[in-house]
XYZ file of C-alpha atoms in Angstrom:
390
model
C 3.901 17.965 1.799
C 2.685 14.476 2.593
C 0.700 14.192 5.849
C 1.175 17.895 6.677
C -0.833 19.003 3.625
C -4.012 18.736 5.691
C -4.441 21.392 8.371
C -4.125 20.356 11.993
C -1.247 17.910 11.571
C 2.415 18.138 12.476
C 5.065 15.589 11.546
C 8.761 14.826 11.697
C 11.309 12.276 10.588
C 14.588 11.689 12.398
C 17.615 9.406 12.505
C 17.213 7.279 15.630
C 19.846 4.605 14.947
C 17.281 1.832 14.422
C 18.104 1.069 10.784
C 21.189 -0.859 9.737
C 21.668 1.734 6.989
C 24.034 4.377 8.336
C 22.701 7.908 8.344
C 19.153 6.953 7.369
C 16.120 8.676 8.852
C 14.255 5.785 10.458
C 11.612 7.147 12.816
C 8.597 9.299 11.986
C 5.983 10.949 14.159
C 2.602 12.302 13.062
C 0.469 14.258 15.553
C -3.138 15.311 15.132
C -3.617 18.706 16.787
C -7.371 18.638 16.292
C -9.879 19.855 17.139
C -11.038 16.340 16.172
C -9.082 13.115 16.595
C -11.265 10.747 14.557
C -9.507 7.734 13.064
C -9.939 4.541 11.068
C -7.609 1.688 10.231
C -7.105 -1.372 8.066
C -4.502 -3.968 8.970
C -2.818 -7.079 7.631
C -4.782 -10.340 7.736
C -1.561 -12.302 8.276
C -1.984 -14.611 11.288
C 1.573 -13.747 12.374
C 0.674 -10.074 12.700
C 3.339 -7.995 14.389
C 3.195 -6.541 17.884
C 2.570 -2.966 16.651
C -0.366 -4.233 14.580
C -1.825 -5.942 17.643
C -1.394 -2.736 19.630
C -2.710 -0.356 16.962
C -5.804 -2.455 16.230
C -6.861 -1.909 19.824
C -6.031 1.793 19.649
C -8.091 2.400 16.508
C -11.052 0.340 17.718
C -12.647 3.302 19.521
C -12.231 5.622 16.521
C -9.733 7.964 18.162
C -6.011 8.448 17.437
C -3.976 11.432 18.587
C -0.551 10.413 17.295
C 1.217 7.796 15.203
C 4.838 6.763 15.616
C 6.419 4.755 12.814
C 9.838 3.171 12.478
C 11.795 1.472 9.750
C 14.740 -0.781 10.572
C 12.787 -3.507 12.392
C 9.351 -5.099 12.162
C 8.988 -6.177 15.799
C 7.094 -9.200 14.439
C 7.127 -12.718 15.915
C 8.658 -11.281 19.081
C 6.045 -12.447 21.578
C 5.116 -10.697 24.796
C 8.373 -8.748 24.902
C 7.677 -7.295 21.471
C 4.188 -6.238 22.509
C 5.669 -4.621 25.617
C 7.974 -2.621 23.338
C 5.012 -1.290 21.353
C 3.232 -0.404 24.571
C 6.301 1.368 25.970
C 6.683 3.313 22.726
C 3.060 4.457 22.892
C 3.450 5.450 26.532
C 6.498 7.586 25.729
C 4.770 9.354 22.839
C 1.625 9.875 24.915
C 3.602 11.612 27.639
C 5.297 13.832 25.053
C 2.127 14.961 23.278
C -0.151 15.059 26.331
C -2.545 12.206 25.649
C -3.194 8.622 26.727
C -1.224 5.621 25.402
C -4.380 4.112 23.963
C -4.632 7.122 21.642
C -1.196 6.462 20.108
C -0.819 4.066 17.170
C 2.502 2.309 16.622
C 3.809 1.077 13.253
C 7.019 -0.790 12.432
C 8.646 -2.193 9.300
C 11.825 -4.132 8.663
C 13.250 -7.546 9.504
C 10.935 -10.082 11.148
C 11.860 -11.954 14.307
C 14.026 -9.394 16.074
C 13.218 -7.027 18.906
C 13.765 -3.329 18.333
C 16.592 -1.415 20.021
C 14.063 0.124 22.400
C 16.377 2.777 23.832
C 16.959 4.088 20.311
C 13.223 4.072 19.610
C 12.356 5.998 22.772
C 15.181 8.507 22.352
C 14.112 8.862 18.721
C 10.552 9.576 19.815
C 11.804 12.456 21.942
C 13.893 13.817 19.071
C 10.945 13.459 16.703
C 8.688 15.317 19.108
C 11.176 18.160 19.334
C 11.316 18.330 15.534
C 7.542 18.368 14.960
C 6.351 20.938 12.446
C 3.414 21.517 10.119
C 5.699 22.328 7.186
C 6.210 20.629 3.816
C 9.758 19.788 4.883
C 8.555 18.008 8.040
C 6.083 15.980 6.030
C 8.824 15.046 3.587
C 11.111 13.979 6.451
C 8.392 11.692 7.776
C 7.848 10.083 4.360
C 11.584 9.392 4.060
C 11.842 7.924 7.554
C 9.398 5.086 6.847
C 11.211 3.880 3.705
C 13.042 0.533 3.624
C 13.898 -0.818 0.142
C 11.874 2.034 -1.373
C 13.927 4.150 -3.750
C 11.759 7.217 -3.279
C 9.104 8.576 -0.920
C 5.467 8.113 -1.914
C 3.026 10.864 -1.057
C -0.294 12.328 -2.130
C -2.044 15.700 -1.793
C -5.673 16.304 -2.802
C -8.100 19.146 -2.190
C -11.886 19.051 -1.975
C -14.187 21.436 -3.787
C -14.666 23.680 -0.755
C -11.109 23.782 0.509
C -10.713 20.771 2.769
C -7.637 18.632 2.171
C -6.255 15.108 2.163
C -2.542 14.342 2.507
C -0.802 11.025 2.812
C 2.355 8.951 2.757
C 3.089 5.274 2.233
C 6.097 3.004 2.159
C 6.128 -0.167 0.097
C 8.328 -1.716 -2.569
C 8.523 -5.484 -2.096
C 6.763 -8.273 -0.169
C 3.559 -7.054 -1.746
C 0.550 -9.318 -2.238
C -3.031 -8.495 -3.200
C -4.167 -8.105 0.415
C -2.535 -4.830 1.344
C 1.195 -4.670 0.726
C 4.327 -4.514 2.864
C 3.247 -1.074 3.713
C 2.817 1.550 6.341
C 0.391 4.238 5.282
C -0.894 7.341 7.033
C -3.542 9.479 5.363
C -4.672 12.723 6.964
C -7.622 15.007 6.348
C -8.736 18.289 7.864
C -12.374 17.619 6.972
C -15.024 17.327 9.659
C -15.929 13.636 9.474
C -16.810 10.944 11.977
C -14.800 7.824 12.693
C -17.583 5.734 11.201
C -17.475 7.645 7.944
C -13.675 7.378 7.884
C -13.800 3.610 8.361
C -16.412 3.115 5.660
C -14.487 5.241 3.175
C -11.163 3.577 3.982
C -12.535 0.051 3.685
C -13.840 0.678 0.169
C -10.757 2.632 -0.898
C -8.378 -0.042 0.348
C -10.285 -2.807 -1.398
C -9.944 -1.025 -4.738
C -6.299 0.005 -4.351
C -3.911 -1.668 -1.925
C -5.804 -4.945 -2.244
C -5.318 -4.905 -6.016
C -1.556 -4.687 -6.319
C 0.911 -7.554 -6.388
C 4.695 -7.352 -6.713
C 5.719 -10.792 -5.484
C 2.692 -12.478 -3.909
C 4.069 -12.245 -0.369
C 1.880 -10.952 2.470
C 3.466 -8.922 5.241
C 3.057 -9.206 8.992
C 2.998 -5.430 9.566
C 0.658 -3.817 7.022
C -1.121 -0.800 8.471
C -3.280 1.862 6.809
C -4.506 4.704 9.005
C -6.884 7.533 8.095
C -6.946 10.442 10.558
C -9.239 13.484 10.635
C -8.436 16.721 12.463
C -11.516 18.747 11.495
C -9.227 21.794 11.332
C -10.761 23.091 8.100
C -14.145 23.379 9.763
C -15.690 21.968 6.574
C -18.082 19.039 6.586
C -17.583 17.620 3.079
C -20.091 16.089 0.731
C -20.036 12.387 1.605
C -19.682 11.177 -1.966
C -16.875 13.615 -2.703
C -15.071 12.645 0.484
C -15.313 8.944 -0.323
C -14.042 9.590 -3.838
C -11.022 11.586 -2.694
C -10.069 8.950 -0.116
C -10.335 6.358 -2.872
C -8.260 8.542 -5.206
C -5.615 9.042 -2.517
C -5.291 5.306 -1.900
C -5.216 4.589 -5.639
C -2.407 7.096 -6.134
C -0.331 5.679 -3.280
C -0.901 2.089 -4.441
C 0.142 2.984 -7.966
C 3.308 4.601 -6.593
C 4.141 1.348 -4.800
C 3.927 -0.533 -8.087
C 6.052 2.133 -9.759
C 8.766 1.488 -7.173
C 8.573 -2.315 -7.081
C 11.881 -3.825 -6.045
C 14.104 -3.891 -9.121
C 11.131 -3.682 -11.493
C 11.566 -2.542 -15.100
C 7.873 -2.749 -16.067
C 4.622 -1.823 -14.317
C 1.896 -4.190 -15.479
C -1.788 -3.257 -15.559
C -4.085 -6.280 -15.925
C -7.705 -5.493 -16.778
C -10.223 -8.302 -17.017
C -13.519 -7.492 -18.730
C -16.478 -9.582 -19.818
C -16.743 -11.382 -16.477
C -19.949 -12.543 -14.835
C -19.169 -10.611 -11.633
C -16.526 -8.202 -10.360
C -15.275 -10.924 -8.003
C -14.819 -13.240 -10.971
C -12.880 -10.588 -12.873
C -10.747 -9.876 -9.819
C -9.959 -13.579 -9.290
C -8.820 -13.866 -12.893
C -6.731 -10.709 -12.712
C -5.060 -11.849 -9.513
C -4.283 -15.269 -10.976
C -2.464 -13.655 -13.894
C -0.712 -11.122 -11.657
C 0.596 -13.952 -9.469
C 2.438 -15.683 -12.319
C 6.178 -15.410 -11.760
C 6.704 -16.993 -15.171
C 4.780 -14.159 -16.804
C 6.627 -11.537 -14.762
C 9.975 -12.963 -15.838
C 8.853 -13.063 -19.474
C 7.845 -9.402 -19.366
C 11.161 -8.554 -17.752
C 12.682 -10.003 -20.923
C 10.259 -7.952 -23.078
C 8.389 -11.098 -24.111
C 4.559 -10.743 -24.194
C 4.089 -14.474 -23.669
C 0.322 -14.882 -23.921
C 0.578 -18.601 -23.162
C 1.623 -17.732 -19.610
C -1.347 -15.397 -19.343
C -3.998 -17.917 -20.382
C -2.416 -20.787 -18.447
C -2.674 -18.710 -15.260
C -6.192 -17.658 -16.193
C -7.095 -21.315 -16.525
C -6.292 -22.018 -12.871
C -9.348 -20.066 -11.704
C -12.126 -22.607 -10.916
C -15.241 -22.358 -13.121
C -17.451 -21.878 -10.067
C -15.438 -18.749 -9.257
C -15.236 -17.356 -12.792
C -17.472 -18.997 -15.397
C -16.218 -18.509 -18.975
C -15.505 -20.529 -22.121
C -11.791 -20.745 -22.901
C -12.417 -20.667 -26.654
C -14.067 -17.241 -26.345
C -11.259 -15.500 -24.434
C -9.162 -12.757 -26.043
C -5.934 -11.202 -24.781
C -4.437 -7.891 -25.912
C -0.995 -6.724 -24.814
C -0.268 -3.041 -25.373
C -3.137 -2.896 -27.836
C -2.152 -5.935 -29.918
C -4.545 -8.910 -29.896
C -2.101 -11.791 -29.524
C -4.716 -14.296 -28.325
C -7.996 -14.661 -30.230
C -10.745 -17.045 -29.099
C -8.372 -18.972 -26.846
C -5.733 -19.442 -29.552
C -2.999 -17.575 -31.350
C -3.817 -14.111 -32.645
C -1.387 -11.612 -34.126
C 2.287 -12.416 -33.814
C 3.586 -11.339 -30.421
C 6.602 -9.732 -32.111
C 4.209 -6.915 -33.078
C 3.876 -5.843 -29.427
C 5.961 -2.830 -28.402
C 7.394 -3.713 -24.999
C 9.623 -0.659 -24.615
C 7.239 1.451 -22.467
C 7.521 1.173 -18.686
C 3.797 0.383 -18.514
C 2.533 -2.888 -19.980
C -1.232 -3.166 -20.460
C -2.757 -6.641 -20.503
C -6.434 -6.612 -21.455
C -8.338 -9.877 -21.075
C -11.909 -10.260 -22.292
C -13.695 -13.347 -20.967
C -16.764 -12.640 -23.123
C -18.998 -14.049 -20.395
C -20.652 -10.974 -18.852
C -20.405 -7.250 -18.200
C -18.237 -7.030 -15.055
C -14.600 -6.000 -14.910
C -11.692 -5.381 -12.536
C -8.111 -4.132 -12.720
C -5.027 -5.185 -10.771
C -1.442 -3.941 -10.998
C 1.797 -5.875 -10.711
C 5.490 -5.610 -11.696
C 7.921 -7.760 -13.574
C 10.619 -9.713 -11.731
C 14.222 -8.876 -12.571
C 17.731 -9.898 -11.527
C 17.772 -6.819 -9.322
C 14.821 -8.153 -7.302
C 16.934 -11.180 -6.342
C 19.892 -9.024 -5.381
C 17.774 -6.697 -3.233
C 16.215 -9.558 -1.294
C 19.417 -11.562 -0.976
C 21.264 -8.610 0.549
C 18.369 -6.971 2.409
C 19.189 -4.522 5.176
C 16.450 -2.737 7.082
């Protein structure tokens, strides 16, 4: 059901002729019918942030969002004042359709950088999307399909609180994914009665432990947007801790689905670093290993090359992650192939046939730990990005 799982939300996904892929749904609309319109957002830290990111940051700043319009087929990034004017015009059109103000409409785009959108198609698509709005599972599914680019499948989540309130969500993301969000557009909805401040606090923590801990190819996008919207339609004010947990669970599920659909990937790689002095130290080590293209290529070839793991681990400065290299152990899929910084069991003992590869690194320097996820890099990844159409 995606974003329509939570009460108070309607959605749609239509073919607007924006995408270069013939017949593809490429424009989605999500409308919050209230009674609340509380909202929170997290955006890319890329200094070349796209026009819709610039627009939506301002929209979310007051904690209120009535509607979100999202398109695939073009990023509207690095398009200057004209690109920003397109985002503004899109918000104005949606606002008139749903009966709100433009500064209550968030705009999200994904696709090729450096090109303006076919604005007439976007605005006509907005009208078609408004006409198709529904609170049905099918409408939610249409919306989740419309935001896909190189994704091979939609990515959605549905969770329910202990006293009946709900969270629903959708995300797109498959490549150009670095450990500071991903190339992603994400809308999460809830019918719980929560304030914008509580939404923002929950989303910030959830994002840090999910979307900020995945890495397909180390490339940061210009358009990353994560929105959390609350309608209050359930009439239930949830337990704060339970609400925070379910938002975190929703983000974790969506992030894991991104990794599972990494462009051309044949393995999903979980890297857990334990025995660190601090969580930040563990995270730095995990990210260093996840960023190794050499390791990703080795795993694509079913080679658990522990030398590529420890060499990447060794790039983390000692002031960031204190540890002694001769005390480090590395297990791959349960086999200790590196013992005390040197060779352990023969790496031929590691079963590399499962889709998931588990790399467990123990620094033996403390009690903190962190986990990041990445993918392998395959020939298909090259083909996808050499022939990319949005």
